[in-house]
Coordinates of C-alpha atoms in Angstrom, one line a residue:
M10 CA -28.4 -3.2 -0.7
K11 CA -29.2 0.1 -2.4
L12 CA -28.2 0.5 -6.0
Q13 CA -26.4 3.7 -5.2
N14 CA -24.2 1.9 -2.6
V15 CA -23.4 -0.9 -5.1
R16 CA -22.3 1.7 -7.6
R17 CA -20.1 3.5 -5.0
Y18 CA -18.6 0.2 -4.0
V19 CA -17.7 -0.6 -7.6
Q20 CA -16.3 2.8 -8.4
L21 CA -14.1 2.8 -5.3
G22 CA -13.0 -0.6 -6.3
L23 CA -12.0 0.8 -9.7
L24 CA -10.0 3.6 -8.1
H25 CA -8.2 1.0 -5.9
T26 CA -7.6 -1.1 -8.9
A27 CA -6.1 1.8 -10.9
V28 CA -3.6 2.6 -8.2
A29 CA -2.7 -1.1 -7.7
L30 CA -2.1 -1.5 -11.5
T31 CA 0.4 1.3 -11.5
T32 CA 2.4 -0.5 -8.8
L33 CA 2.2 -3.9 -10.6
P34 CA 5.0 -3.3 -13.1
I35 CA 7.2 -1.7 -10.4
D36 CA 6.9 -4.4 -7.7
D37 CA 6.6 -7.4 -9.9
T38 CA 8.7 -6.8 -13.0
L39 CA 11.0 -3.8 -13.0
N40 CA 12.4 -4.8 -9.6
R41 CA 13.4 -8.2 -11.0
V42 CA 14.7 -6.7 -14.3
M43 CA 16.9 -4.2 -12.5
R44 CA 18.3 -6.7 -10.1
V45 CA 18.8 -9.8 -12.3
E46 CA 18.9 -8.7 -15.9
L47 CA 20.6 -5.3 -15.4
G48 CA 22.7 -6.5 -12.5
L49 CA 22.0 -3.6 -10.1
S50 CA 22.7 -4.1 -6.4
L51 CA 19.7 -5.2 -4.2
F52 CA 20.0 -2.0 -2.1
L53 CA 20.0 0.2 -5.2
V54 CA 16.9 -1.6 -6.6
T55 CA 15.0 -1.3 -3.3
F56 CA 16.1 2.4 -3.0
L57 CA 14.8 3.2 -6.5
V58 CA 11.5 1.3 -5.9
S59 CA 11.1 2.9 -2.5
L60 CA 12.2 6.4 -3.6
P61 CA 8.6 7.6 -4.2
Y62 CA 7.7 7.0 -0.5
I63 CA 9.9 9.8 0.6
F64 CA 6.9 11.9 -0.3
A65 CA 4.8 10.1 2.3
P66 CA 4.2 13.3 4.4
L67 CA 2.3 14.5 1.3
Q68 CA -0.5 12.2 2.3
V69 CA -1.1 14.1 5.6
A70 CA -0.8 17.5 3.9
V71 CA -3.1 16.5 1.0
G72 CA -5.7 14.9 3.2
A73 CA -5.9 17.9 5.5
L74 CA -5.7 20.4 2.6
A75 CA -8.7 18.6 0.9
D76 CA -10.6 18.7 4.2
R77 CA -10.3 22.5 4.2
H78 CA -10.1 23.5 0.6
P79 CA -12.7 21.7 -1.7
I80 CA -12.5 22.4 -5.4
A81 CA -15.7 22.9 -7.4
G82 CA -17.7 21.5 -4.4
R83 CA -15.7 18.4 -4.0
R84 CA -13.0 17.6 -1.5
R85 CA -11.5 14.4 -3.0
T86 CA -12.1 14.2 -6.7
P87 CA -9.6 16.8 -7.9
Y88 CA -6.8 15.3 -5.9
I89 CA -7.6 11.8 -7.1
L90 CA -7.6 13.0 -10.7
L91 CA -4.2 14.7 -10.3
G92 CA -2.8 11.7 -8.7
L93 CA -4.0 9.3 -11.4
L94 CA -2.4 11.4 -14.2
A95 CA 0.9 11.7 -12.4
G96 CA 1.0 8.0 -11.4
A97 CA 0.2 6.6 -14.8
G98 CA 2.6 9.1 -16.5
G99 CA 5.4 8.2 -14.1
V100 CA 5.1 4.4 -14.7
A101 CA 5.0 4.9 -18.5
L102 CA 8.4 6.7 -18.3
L103 CA 10.2 3.9 -16.4
P104 CA 10.9 1.4 -19.3
V105 CA 12.0 4.3 -21.5
G106 CA 14.5 5.5 -18.8
L107 CA 16.0 2.0 -18.1
Y108 CA 16.7 1.3 -21.8
F109 CA 17.2 4.9 -23.2
G110 CA 20.8 4.3 -24.3
D111 CA 22.4 7.3 -22.8
P112 CA 23.5 6.8 -19.1
T113 CA 22.8 10.3 -18.0
A114 CA 19.4 10.4 -19.7
E115 CA 18.6 7.0 -18.2
I116 CA 19.2 8.2 -14.7
V117 CA 17.2 11.4 -15.2
I118 CA 14.2 9.8 -16.9
T119 CA 14.1 6.9 -14.4
L120 CA 14.2 9.1 -11.4
L121 CA 11.6 11.4 -12.9
G122 CA 9.3 8.4 -13.5
F123 CA 9.7 7.1 -9.9
L124 CA 9.1 10.5 -8.5
L125 CA 6.0 11.2 -10.6
W126 CA 4.6 7.8 -9.7
G127 CA 5.3 8.5 -6.0
V128 CA 3.6 11.9 -6.0
G129 CA 0.6 10.4 -7.8
Y130 CA 0.3 7.5 -5.4
N131 CA 0.3 9.7 -2.3
F132 CA -2.2 12.1 -3.8
T133 CA -4.6 9.3 -4.9
A134 CA -4.4 6.9 -1.9
V135 CA -5.2 9.3 0.8
S136 CA -8.0 10.9 -1.2
Y137 CA -10.0 7.8 -2.1
F138 CA -9.6 6.2 1.3
S139 CA -10.9 9.5 2.9
L140 CA -13.8 9.4 0.4
A141 CA -14.6 5.8 1.4
S142 CA -14.7 6.8 5.0
E143 CA -17.1 9.7 4.2
L144 CA -19.4 7.7 1.9
F145 CA -19.9 4.8 4.2
G146 CA -20.8 4.4 7.8
E147 CA -18.9 2.2 10.2
E148 CA -21.1 -0.8 9.6
R149 CA -20.5 -0.7 5.8
R150 CA -16.8 0.2 5.8
S151 CA -15.6 -3.5 6.1
R152 CA -17.8 -4.3 3.1
A153 CA -16.4 -1.4 1.1
V154 CA -12.8 -2.5 1.9
A155 CA -13.6 -6.1 0.9
V156 CA -15.2 -5.0 -2.4
M157 CA -12.3 -2.7 -3.2
Y158 CA -9.7 -5.4 -2.6
F159 CA -11.7 -8.1 -4.4
M160 CA -11.9 -6.0 -7.6
M161 CA -8.3 -4.9 -7.3
L162 CA -7.0 -8.5 -6.8
L163 CA -9.1 -9.9 -9.6
S164 CA -7.6 -7.2 -11.9
V165 CA -4.1 -7.8 -10.7
I166 CA -4.4 -11.5 -11.3
I167 CA -5.6 -10.9 -14.9
A168 CA -2.9 -8.2 -15.4
G169 CA -0.2 -10.4 -14.0
I170 CA -1.0 -13.3 -16.4
S171 CA -1.3 -10.8 -19.3
V172 CA 2.0 -9.1 -18.6
S173 CA 3.7 -12.5 -18.1
R174 CA 2.5 -13.6 -21.6
M175 CA 3.6 -10.2 -23.1
L176 CA 7.1 -10.7 -21.7
S177 CA 7.7 -14.1 -23.3
P178 CA 10.2 -13.8 -24.8
F179 CA 11.6 -10.9 -22.7
T180 CA 13.0 -8.0 -24.6
P181 CA 13.2 -4.2 -23.8
E182 CA 10.5 -3.7 -26.5
T183 CA 8.1 -6.2 -24.9
L184 CA 8.7 -4.7 -21.5
T185 CA 7.9 -1.2 -22.7
R186 CA 4.7 -2.4 -24.5
A187 CA 3.5 -4.3 -21.4
I188 CA 4.1 -1.4 -19.0
W189 CA 2.5 1.1 -21.3
S190 CA -0.6 -1.1 -21.6
V191 CA -0.9 -1.5 -17.8
A192 CA -0.5 2.3 -17.3
A193 CA -3.2 3.1 -20.0
V194 CA -5.7 0.6 -18.5
A195 CA -5.0 2.0 -15.0
L196 CA -5.8 5.5 -16.1
V197 CA -9.0 4.6 -17.9
L198 CA -10.3 2.5 -15.0
G199 CA -9.5 5.3 -12.5
L200 CA -11.3 7.9 -14.6
I201 CA -14.4 5.7 -14.8
G202 CA -14.2 5.3 -11.1
L203 CA -14.3 9.0 -10.5
I204 CA -17.3 9.9 -12.6
G205 CA -20.2 11.0 -10.3
L206 CA -18.7 9.2 -7.3
E207 CA -18.3 12.1 -4.9
P208 CA -21.5 14.1 -4.4
R209 CA -21.1 17.8 -4.9
A210 CA -21.7 19.9 -1.8
T211 CA -22.5 23.5 -1.3
A212 CA -21.5 23.8 2.4
F213 CA -18.8 22.1 4.3
T214 CA -18.1 21.8 8.0
P215 CA -15.3 24.2 9.0
V216 CA -12.0 22.4 9.5
E217 CA -8.9 23.6 11.3
P218 CA -6.1 24.6 8.9
F219 CA -3.5 21.9 8.4
S220 CA 0.0 22.2 9.9
F221 CA 2.5 19.5 11.0
R222 CA 2.1 20.9 14.5
R223 CA -1.6 19.9 14.3
F224 CA -0.7 16.5 13.0
R225 CA 1.8 16.0 15.7
R226 CA -0.7 17.2 18.3
A227 CA -3.3 14.8 17.0
L228 CA -1.0 11.9 17.6
T229 CA 0.6 13.1 20.9
A230 CA -2.7 14.0 22.4
N231 CA -4.2 10.6 21.6
P232 CA -2.0 7.7 23.0
T233 CA -4.0 5.1 21.1
A234 CA -3.6 7.0 17.8
R235 CA 0.2 7.2 18.4
T236 CA 0.4 3.4 19.2
F237 CA -1.7 2.6 16.1
F238 CA 0.6 4.8 13.9
V239 CA 3.7 2.9 15.2
Y240 CA 1.9 -0.4 14.9
M241 CA 1.0 0.3 11.2
L242 CA 4.6 1.4 10.6
V243 CA 6.1 -1.8 12.0
L244 CA 3.5 -4.2 10.6
L245 CA 3.6 -2.7 7.1
T246 CA 7.4 -2.6 7.1
A247 CA 7.3 -6.4 7.3
I248 CA 4.5 -7.2 5.0
L249 CA 5.1 -4.6 2.3
G250 CA 8.9 -4.8 2.4
Q251 CA 8.7 -8.2 0.8
D252 CA 6.9 -6.8 -2.3
V253 CA 10.1 -5.8 -4.0
L254 CA 12.1 -8.9 -2.9
I255 CA 10.0 -11.9 -3.9
E256 CA 10.6 -11.7 -7.6
P257 CA 14.4 -11.1 -7.4
F258 CA 14.5 -13.9 -4.7
A259 CA 12.8 -16.3 -7.1
G260 CA 15.1 -15.4 -10.0
Q261 CA 18.4 -15.6 -8.0
T262 CA 17.8 -18.6 -5.7
L263 CA 15.3 -20.7 -7.7
G264 CA 16.3 -19.7 -11.3
M265 CA 12.9 -18.5 -12.5
P266 CA 12.8 -16.6 -15.8
V267 CA 11.1 -13.2 -16.0
A268 CA 7.8 -14.5 -17.3
E269 CA 7.5 -17.1 -14.6
S270 CA 8.5 -14.7 -11.7
T271 CA 6.0 -12.1 -13.0
R272 CA 3.2 -14.8 -12.7
L273 CA 3.9 -15.0 -8.9
R274 CA 1.7 -11.9 -8.4
S275 CA -1.2 -13.8 -9.9
I276 CA -0.7 -16.7 -7.5
Y277 CA -0.4 -14.3 -4.6
G278 CA -3.4 -12.4 -5.7
A279 CA -5.6 -15.5 -6.0
C280 CA -4.7 -16.3 -2.4
F281 CA -5.5 -12.8 -1.4
L282 CA -9.0 -13.2 -2.9
V283 CA -9.5 -16.3 -0.8
A284 CA -8.3 -14.3 2.2
L285 CA -11.1 -11.8 1.6
V286 CA -13.7 -14.5 2.2
L287 CA -11.8 -15.8 5.2
A288 CA -11.5 -12.3 6.7
A289 CA -15.2 -11.6 6.2
L290 CA -16.2 -14.9 7.9
A291 CA -13.7 -14.4 10.7
E292 CA -15.1 -11.0 11.6
R293 CA -18.4 -12.6 12.3
F294 CA -16.9 -14.4 15.2
L295 CA -13.8 -12.4 16.2
S296 CA -12.9 -8.8 16.6
K297 CA -10.9 -7.0 13.9
R298 CA -7.9 -7.0 16.3
R299 CA -8.1 -10.8 16.8
V300 CA -8.3 -11.3 13.0
A301 CA -5.2 -9.1 12.5
Q302 CA -3.3 -11.0 15.2
A303 CA -4.0 -14.4 13.6
A304 CA -2.9 -13.0 10.2
S305 CA 0.4 -11.9 11.7
V306 CA 1.1 -15.4 13.1
G307 CA 0.4 -16.8 9.6
G308 CA 2.8 -14.3 8.1
M309 CA 5.6 -15.4 10.4
L310 CA 5.1 -19.0 9.4
A311 CA 5.0 -18.1 5.7
F312 CA 8.3 -16.2 5.9
S313 CA 9.9 -19.2 7.6
M314 CA 8.8 -21.4 4.8
I315 CA 10.2 -19.0 2.1
V316 CA 13.5 -18.8 4.0
A317 CA 13.8 -22.6 4.1
S318 CA 12.9 -22.8 0.3
G319 CA 15.9 -20.6 -0.6
L320 CA 18.3 -22.5 1.7
V321 CA 17.4 -25.9 0.3
V322 CA 16.4 -24.6 -3.2
S323 CA 12.9 -26.1 -3.2
P324 CA 10.4 -24.4 -5.5
P325 CA 7.4 -26.5 -4.0
L326 CA 8.3 -25.2 -0.5
F327 CA 8.5 -21.7 -1.9
Y328 CA 5.1 -21.9 -3.6
A329 CA 3.6 -23.2 -0.3
G330 CA 5.1 -20.3 1.6
L331 CA 3.9 -17.9 -1.1
V332 CA 0.4 -19.2 -0.8
L333 CA 0.4 -18.9 3.0
L334 CA 1.9 -15.4 2.7
G335 CA -0.9 -14.3 0.3
L336 CA -3.5 -15.6 2.7
A337 CA -2.0 -14.1 5.8
I338 CA -1.3 -10.7 4.2
G339 CA -4.8 -10.7 2.6
V340 CA -6.5 -11.2 5.9
S341 CA -4.2 -8.7 7.6
T342 CA -4.9 -6.1 5.0
V343 CA -8.7 -6.3 5.3
A344 CA -8.7 -6.3 9.1
N345 CA -6.2 -3.5 9.4
H346 CA -7.7 -1.3 6.7
S347 CA -11.1 -1.7 8.4
L348 CA -9.4 -0.7 11.7
M349 CA -7.8 2.2 9.9
L350 CA -11.2 3.6 8.7
D351 CA -12.5 3.2 12.2
M352 CA -9.6 5.2 13.7
T353 CA -10.8 8.5 12.4
T354 CA -13.0 11.3 13.7
P355 CA -15.7 13.1 11.6
Q356 CA -13.9 16.4 11.9
S357 CA -10.5 15.1 10.8
V358 CA -11.1 12.2 8.4
G359 CA -8.5 13.5 5.9
L360 CA -5.9 14.2 8.6
F361 CA -6.1 10.7 10.2
I362 CA -6.4 8.8 6.9
G363 CA -3.4 10.8 5.8
A364 CA -1.5 9.8 8.9
W365 CA -2.2 6.1 8.4
G366 CA -1.4 6.5 4.7
M367 CA 1.9 8.2 5.6
A368 CA 2.6 5.2 7.9
T369 CA 2.0 2.9 4.9
S370 CA 4.4 4.8 2.6
L371 CA 7.1 5.2 5.3
A372 CA 6.8 1.4 5.9
R373 CA 7.3 0.7 2.2
L374 CA 10.4 3.0 2.2
T375 CA 11.8 1.5 5.4
G376 CA 11.0 -2.1 4.5
G377 CA 12.5 -1.8 1.0
L378 CA 15.7 -0.1 2.1
L379 CA 16.1 -2.3 5.2
G380 CA 15.7 -5.5 3.1
G381 CA 18.1 -4.3 0.4
F382 CA 20.7 -3.2 3.0
I383 CA 20.5 -6.5 5.0
G384 CA 20.6 -8.6 1.8
D385 CA 23.6 -6.8 0.3
V386 CA 25.6 -6.8 3.6
T387 CA 24.9 -10.5 4.3
L388 CA 25.7 -11.5 0.7
S389 CA 29.1 -9.7 0.9
L390 CA 29.9 -11.5 4.1
T391 CA 28.7 -15.0 3.2
A392 CA 28.7 -15.0 -0.6
N393 CA 25.5 -17.1 -0.3
V394 CA 22.4 -15.7 -2.0
G395 CA 20.0 -18.0 -0.2
L396 CA 21.4 -17.1 3.2
S397 CA 21.3 -13.3 2.4
Y398 CA 17.6 -13.5 1.6
A399 CA 17.1 -15.7 4.7
F400 CA 18.3 -12.9 6.9
V401 CA 16.0 -10.4 5.1
F402 CA 12.8 -12.5 5.5
G403 CA 13.8 -13.5 9.0
A404 CA 14.0 -9.8 9.9
Q405 CA 10.5 -9.3 8.5
A406 CA 9.1 -12.2 10.6
F407 CA 10.6 -10.6 13.7
L408 CA 8.9 -7.3 12.9
L409 CA 5.6 -9.1 12.7
L410 CA 6.3 -10.4 16.2
I411 CA 6.8 -6.8 17.4
S412 CA 3.6 -5.7 15.7
L413 CA 1.7 -8.4 17.6
W414 CA 2.9 -6.9 20.9
L415 CA 1.9 -3.3 19.8
L416 CA -1.6 -4.4 18.7
H417 CA -2.5 -5.4 22.2
S418 CA -2.7 -1.6 23.0
V419 CA -4.9 -0.6 20.1
D420 CA -8.6 -0.1 20.9
V421 CA -11.1 1.8 18.7
G422 CA -13.3 2.8 21.6
R423 CA -10.4 4.1 23.6
F424 CA -9.2 6.1 20.5
R425 CA -12.5 7.8 20.1
H426 CA -12.7 8.6 23.8
Q427 CA -9.2 10.1 23.8
A428 CA -10.0 12.0 20.5
A429 CA -13.1 13.5 22.1
A430 CA -11.3 14.5 25.2
A431 CA -8.5 16.2 23.2
S432 CA -11.1 18.1 21.1
V433 CA -12.8 19.4 24.3
A434 CA -9.4 20.4 25.7
E435 CA -8.6 22.3 22.4
R436 CA -11.9 24.1 22.4
A437 CA -11.4 25.1 26.0
A438 CA -7.9 26.3 25.3
A439 CA -9.1 28.3 22.4
A440 CA -11.9 29.9 24.4
G441 CA -9.5 30.8 27.2
G442 CA -7.2 32.4 24.7
A443 CA -10.0 34.4 23.1
S444 CA -11.1 35.8 26.5

């Protein structure tokens, strides 16, 4: 392996780590604090945490804009930098907003923090995944994804343990200090990851200007791309929708304190690390699609175990389900991100990566709001917290079943054939119009 490639793997891993660290306080601490300690409704909590994903269409626009308008000879670096600054700044505002003391100021500062983080997330994610697709050929993309997730998860495990210790005992002051520390570390790691990563170019291949008509045409003209978009939306609604629910679930049904529920991310992350090895081994014998299918089956079983743990109030069963969920989602993430990087064309890397990134953000939005809505409605009807979460996790298991059906129609070779045919048709139409 060339030294330059190793450096690029590590730097992309640092960028992925930086973005993940900004989500850690939101998905693993603030959601729990808002639901249990501050007593907000589950739907309101999921709405606030999911609010940034309203900006999901930004990923398509930013990806295509960067394709066409490089800055200082670089297509991705300026957008990643802007996203890092906005994301870290937004996260740092959140504890200030929640405990500011004035109700109006709390609402304004908290909303501003979530919106800044959301804009930053969308700018950064599409840009560094596009950069990964450009820096590495198809045969090295799976390795790049594995390295990125390995570094990210190792950092998340360490950060989860550190934040858990900082929050014992829990006070608004310890919460603020912990989140500011995470935001600062995320920003520093992201800046290190950017230095010298993207080669400066003097000439770029012309790219068609971005428009949502072009985005819609790219999906409608390619049935496989359209199916993959829907598949990603359904799958990620299930596996990402639980991110905001696990910690409140543990606090309400199993009675875990803040410090203990915050450590759940470290357990989950450790299982994710094991899943990276499993996914790499599995891809030697199975296609990426088969690996993704096996992971979805494991996820359905894990959700069933978590549902049962809440109904019978069994922490051991919950931890077993959490371990299996971490393994299943880890394998699924590696397989599907590798598929995602394959489902691009050289002329429209940013556009397609933006489309898949938009599916991810819309899934977080849909999964969070759907989970909060189902949980609150079920709780009002049954007055049983365990049963309300059972309906939520049961719905997510059902979505995984639907995603399995959709995945049968996803084929990378067919996608590229359809993309090439669509490109020829577009050129022919343009030539006919010119004549």
